[in-house]
PDB file of C-alpha atoms in Angstrom:
ATOM      1  CA  MET A 186     -10.226  -3.248  23.797  1.00 46.00           C
ATOM      2  CA  LEU A 187      -9.807  -0.496  21.227  1.00 47.00           C
ATOM      3  CA  PRO A 188      -8.628   3.048  21.970  1.00 55.00           C
ATOM      4  CA  GLU A 189     -11.184   5.644  23.055  1.00 56.00           C
ATOM      5  CA  GLU A 190     -10.924   7.495  19.711  1.00 54.00           C
ATOM      6  CA  LEU A 191     -12.330   4.482  17.829  1.00 50.00           C
ATOM      7  CA  LYS A 192     -15.720   4.488  19.541  1.00 53.00           C
ATOM      8  CA  GLY A 193     -18.962   4.425  17.596  1.00 54.00           C
ATOM      9  CA  THR A 194     -19.006   3.401  13.937  1.00 53.00           C
ATOM     10  CA  ARG A 195     -15.247   3.330  13.610  1.00 56.00           C
ATOM     11  CA  MET A 196     -14.924   1.032  16.591  1.00 62.00           C
ATOM     12  CA  SER A 197     -17.390  -1.451  15.172  1.00 80.00           C
ATOM     13  CA  THR A 198     -15.563  -1.332  11.813  1.00 80.00           C
ATOM     14  CA  ALA A 199     -12.194  -1.850  13.499  1.00 80.00           C
ATOM     15  CA  GLU A 200     -13.531  -4.617  15.729  1.00 87.00           C
ATOM     16  CA  ASN A 201     -15.117  -6.274  12.697  1.00 83.00           C
ATOM     17  CA  ALA A 202     -11.788  -6.227  10.837  1.00 78.00           C
ATOM     18  CA  ILE A 203      -9.924  -7.611  13.864  1.00 81.00           C
ATOM     19  CA  GLU A 204     -12.491 -10.374  14.213  1.00 84.00           C
ATOM     20  CA  ARG A 205     -12.218 -11.302  10.517  1.00 78.00           C
ATOM     21  CA  TYR A 206      -8.434 -11.426  10.766  1.00 75.00           C
ATOM     22  CA  SER A 207      -8.632 -13.606  13.898  1.00 78.00           C
ATOM     23  CA  ARG A 208     -11.106 -15.918  12.169  1.00 78.00           C
ATOM     24  CA  TYR A 209      -8.728 -16.330   9.203  1.00 72.00           C
ATOM     25  CA  GLN A 210      -5.894 -17.171  11.562  1.00 73.00           C
ATOM     26  CA  ARG A 211      -7.956 -19.732  13.476  1.00 75.00           C
ATOM     27  CA  GLN A 212      -9.266 -21.375  10.306  1.00 73.00           C
ATOM     28  CA  LEU A 213      -5.880 -21.640   8.644  1.00 68.00           C
ATOM     29  CA  GLY A 214      -3.829 -22.664  11.652  1.00 66.00           C
ATOM     30  CA  ASP A 215      -0.095 -22.208  11.966  1.00 58.00           C
ATOM     31  CA  ALA A 216       0.818 -24.428   9.016  1.00 53.00           C
ATOM     32  CA  GLN A 217      -1.058 -22.346   6.452  1.00 59.00           C
ATOM     33  CA  SER A 218      -0.902 -18.824   7.914  1.00 56.00           C
ATOM     34  CA  ALA A 219       1.168 -17.752   4.905  1.00 54.00           C
ATOM     35  CA  HIS A 220      -1.943 -18.381   2.732  1.00 62.00           C
ATOM     36  CA  CYS A 221      -4.118 -15.932   4.654  1.00 76.00           C
ATOM     37  CA  ALA A 222      -6.035 -13.647   2.246  1.00 78.00           C
ATOM     38  CA  ILE A 223      -5.422 -10.610   4.451  1.00 80.00           C
ATOM     39  CA  ARG A 224      -1.676 -11.226   4.602  1.00 80.00           C
ATOM     40  CA  ASP A 225      -1.540 -11.826   0.876  1.00 82.00           C
ATOM     41  CA  VAL A 226      -3.243  -8.529  -0.002  1.00 86.00           C
ATOM     42  CA  LEU A 227      -1.416  -6.482   2.645  1.00 86.00           C
ATOM     43  CA  ASP A 228       1.868  -7.933   1.444  1.00 84.00           C
ATOM     44  CA  ARG A 229       1.257  -6.248  -1.923  1.00 85.00           C
ATOM     45  CA  ILE A 230      -0.181  -2.901  -0.910  1.00 87.00           C
ATOM     46  CA  GLY A 231       1.914  -2.604   2.235  1.00 87.00           C
ATOM     47  CA  ASP A 232       5.280  -2.755   0.527  1.00 89.00           C
ATOM     48  CA  LYS A 233       7.507   0.291   0.180  1.00 89.00           C
ATOM     49  CA  TRP A 234       6.430   1.354  -3.321  1.00 95.00           C
ATOM     50  CA  SER A 235       2.932   0.108  -4.199  1.00 95.00           C
ATOM     51  CA  MET A 236       0.935   2.711  -2.285  1.00 93.00           C
ATOM     52  CA  LEU A 237       3.052   5.517  -3.737  1.00 94.00           C
ATOM     53  CA  MET A 238       2.441   4.267  -7.275  1.00 95.00           C
ATOM     54  CA  ILE A 239      -1.272   3.804  -6.714  1.00 96.00           C
ATOM     55  CA  MET A 240      -1.513   7.350  -5.374  1.00 94.00           C
ATOM     56  CA  GLU A 241       0.467   8.655  -8.375  1.00 95.00           C
ATOM     57  CA  LEU A 242      -1.894   6.882 -10.780  1.00 97.00           C
ATOM     58  CA  ALA A 243      -5.012   8.028  -8.905  1.00 95.00           C
ATOM     59  CA  THR A 244      -5.442  11.212 -10.915  1.00 93.00           C
ATOM     60  CA  ARG A 245      -4.228  10.228 -14.387  1.00 96.00           C
ATOM     61  CA  SER A 246      -2.483   7.574 -16.438  1.00 96.00           C
ATOM     62  CA  GLN A 247       1.290   7.864 -16.611  1.00 97.00           C
ATOM     63  CA  ARG A 248       4.192   6.524 -18.575  1.00 96.00           C
ATOM     64  CA  PHE A 249       7.107   4.688 -16.970  1.00 95.00           C
ATOM     65  CA  SER A 250       9.390   7.736 -17.103  1.00 95.00           C
ATOM     66  CA  GLU A 251       6.704   9.949 -15.521  1.00 96.00           C
ATOM     67  CA  LEU A 252       6.318   7.521 -12.647  1.00 96.00           C
ATOM     68  CA  HIS A 253      10.083   7.368 -12.224  1.00 97.00           C
ATOM     69  CA  ARG A 254      10.275  11.167 -12.045  1.00 96.00           C
ATOM     70  CA  ALA A 255       7.375  11.281  -9.577  1.00 96.00           C
ATOM     71  CA  ILE A 256       9.068   8.722  -7.292  1.00 95.00           C
ATOM     72  CA  PRO A 257      12.753   9.513  -7.886  1.00 93.00           C
ATOM     73  CA  ASP A 258      14.198   7.308  -5.148  1.00 95.00           C
ATOM     74  CA  ILE A 259      12.882   4.084  -6.718  1.00 96.00           C
ATOM     75  CA  SER A 260      15.239   2.192  -8.997  1.00 96.00           C
ATOM     76  CA  LYS A 261      14.107   1.381 -12.539  1.00 96.00           C
ATOM     77  CA  ARG A 262      14.310  -2.314 -11.725  1.00 97.00           C
ATOM     78  CA  MET A 263      12.081  -1.935  -8.641  1.00 97.00           C
ATOM     79  CA  LEU A 264       9.669   0.313 -10.547  1.00 97.00           C
ATOM     80  CA  THR A 265       9.349  -2.347 -13.252  1.00 97.00           C
ATOM     81  CA  GLN A 266       8.812  -5.128 -10.692  1.00 97.00           C
ATOM     82  CA  THR A 267       6.248  -3.167  -8.705  1.00 97.00           C
ATOM     83  CA  LEU A 268       4.299  -2.250 -11.841  1.00 97.00           C
ATOM     84  CA  ARG A 269       4.252  -5.924 -12.871  1.00 97.00           C
ATOM     85  CA  ASP A 270       3.074  -6.993  -9.417  1.00 96.00           C
ATOM     86  CA  LEU A 271       0.316  -4.374  -9.350  1.00 97.00           C
ATOM     87  CA  GLU A 272      -0.778  -5.389 -12.848  1.00 97.00           C
ATOM     88  CA  ARG A 273      -0.749  -9.072 -11.871  1.00 96.00           C
ATOM     89  CA  ASP A 274      -3.003  -8.288  -8.910  1.00 95.00           C
ATOM     90  CA  GLY A 275      -5.418  -6.341 -11.139  1.00 96.00           C
ATOM     91  CA  LEU A 276      -4.765  -3.001  -9.443  1.00 97.00           C
ATOM     92  CA  ILE A 277      -3.343  -1.277 -12.533  1.00 97.00           C
ATOM     93  CA  THR A 278      -3.553  -1.833 -16.264  1.00 98.00           C
ATOM     94  CA  ARG A 279      -0.844  -1.483 -18.886  1.00 97.00           C
ATOM     95  CA  HIS A 280      -1.714   0.026 -22.258  1.00 96.00           C
ATOM     96  CA  VAL A 281       0.642  -0.203 -25.254  1.00 95.00           C
ATOM     97  CA  PHE A 282       0.112   2.223 -28.134  1.00 94.00           C
ATOM     98  CA  PRO A 283       1.323   1.371 -31.665  1.00 92.00           C
ATOM     99  CA  THR A 284       3.841   4.169 -32.028  1.00 92.00           C
ATOM    100  CA  ARG A 285       7.549   4.073 -32.847  1.00 91.00           C
ATOM    101  CA  PRO A 286       8.943   3.466 -30.317  1.00 90.00           C
ATOM    102  CA  PRO A 287       5.911   1.941 -28.596  1.00 89.00           C
ATOM    103  CA  THR A 288       4.293   4.138 -25.963  1.00 92.00           C
ATOM    104  CA  VAL A 289       3.218   2.418 -22.748  1.00 94.00           C
ATOM    105  CA  GLU A 290       0.882   3.951 -20.186  1.00 97.00           C
ATOM    106  CA  TYR A 291      -0.161   2.664 -16.796  1.00 98.00           C
ATOM    107  CA  ARG A 292      -3.627   3.342 -15.399  1.00 97.00           C
ATOM    108  CA  LEU A 293      -5.419   2.557 -12.208  1.00 97.00           C
ATOM    109  CA  ALA A 294      -7.823  -0.332 -12.792  1.00 97.00           C
ATOM    110  CA  PRO A 295     -11.288  -0.348 -11.175  1.00 97.00           C
ATOM    111  CA  LEU A 296      -9.940  -2.657  -8.465  1.00 96.00           C
ATOM    112  CA  GLY A 297      -7.137  -0.160  -7.778  1.00 96.00           C
ATOM    113  CA  GLN A 298      -9.662   2.687  -7.694  1.00 96.00           C
ATOM    114  CA  SER A 299     -11.589   0.808  -5.022  1.00 95.00           C
ATOM    115  CA  LEU A 300      -8.432   0.959  -2.896  1.00 94.00           C
ATOM    116  CA  LEU A 301      -8.254   4.771  -2.934  1.00 95.00           C
ATOM    117  CA  GLU A 302     -10.762   5.390  -0.140  1.00 94.00           C
ATOM    118  CA  PRO A 303      -9.111   3.034   2.378  1.00 92.00           C
ATOM    119  CA  MET A 304      -5.719   4.435   1.362  1.00 92.00           C
ATOM    120  CA  ALA A 305      -6.999   7.984   1.831  1.00 93.00           C
ATOM    121  CA  ALA A 306      -7.972   7.090   5.401  1.00 92.00           C
ATOM    122  CA  LEU A 307      -4.461   5.760   6.025  1.00 91.00           C
ATOM    123  CA  VAL A 308      -2.851   8.830   4.432  1.00 91.00           C
ATOM    124  CA  ASP A 309      -5.058  11.062   6.588  1.00 94.00           C
ATOM    125  CA  TRP A 310      -4.139   9.094   9.721  1.00 94.00           C
ATOM    126  CA  ALA A 311      -0.415   9.260   8.891  1.00 93.00           C
ATOM    127  CA  ASP A 312      -0.651  12.992   8.290  1.00 95.00           C
ATOM    128  CA  ARG A 313      -2.493  13.597  11.570  1.00 96.00           C
ATOM    129  CA  ARG A 314      -0.308  11.242  13.629  1.00 96.00           C
ATOM    130  CA  TYR A 315       3.143  11.853  12.161  1.00 96.00           C
ATOM    131  CA  SER A 316       4.221  14.217  14.948  1.00 95.00           C
ATOM    132  CA  ASP A 317       3.189  11.598  17.547  1.00 96.00           C
ATOM    133  CA  ILE A 318       5.138   8.892  15.706  1.00 95.00           C
ATOM    134  CA  HIS A 319       8.165  11.153  15.319  1.00 95.00           C
ATOM    135  CA  ALA A 320       8.075  12.019  19.045  1.00 94.00           C
ATOM    136  CA  ALA A 321       7.837   8.317  19.939  1.00 95.00           C
ATOM    137  CA  ARG A 322      10.881   7.569  17.777  1.00 93.00           C
ATOM    138  CA  VAL A 323      12.862  10.325  19.462  1.00 94.00           C
ATOM    139  CA  ARG A 324      11.904   8.998  22.906  1.00 93.00           C
ATOM    140  CA  PHE A 325      12.758   5.428  21.899  1.00 93.00           C
ATOM    141  CA  ASP A 326      16.091   6.377  20.357  1.00 91.00           C
ATOM    142  CA  GLY A 327      16.997   8.488  23.386  1.00 88.00           C
ATOM    143  CA  ALA A 328      16.021   5.749  25.856  1.00 80.00           C
ATOM    144  CA  ALA A 329      18.093   3.140  24.060  1.00 62.00           C
ATOM    145  CA  GLY A 330      21.266   4.990  25.038  1.00 59.00           C
ATOM    146  CA  GLY A 331      23.107   3.479  22.122  1.00 54.00           C
ATOM    147  CA  VAL A 332      22.570  -0.073  23.412  1.00 53.00           C
ATOM    148  CA  PRO A 333      21.367  -2.445  20.675  1.00 54.00           C
ATOM    149  CA  ARG A 334      18.196  -4.331  21.487  1.00 54.00           C
TER     150      ARG A 334
END
């Protein structure tokens, strides 16, 4: 059963998503669970950097160096790889302009724009629940007493 706060429309949406995920798992079986559509998509957008880049590109197109400045703790190699992966999945587009040296801009593609609303819900949830998560971490770390699990 879902938590009390998910009653009404949200509960039916959450239950619907859980049911779809369960159906995928049953249909695919253990041997092919790695080919689950939900896992495949979440693997991309759930990594450490993709959501940050999508949010950075939500308001305007940006060049590589602008993205690197906006997300300073990402390495250039990881930035390049993440941009390629997002482009491969159709979430962003890469535009090369015939200048010397060539100018390259990255933009959110329509498919990436369609991700903004679900991401906004997750960002809102994280913002509202961060203190609860932080408190849980403190409790967990204090209860462990330094003993590895």
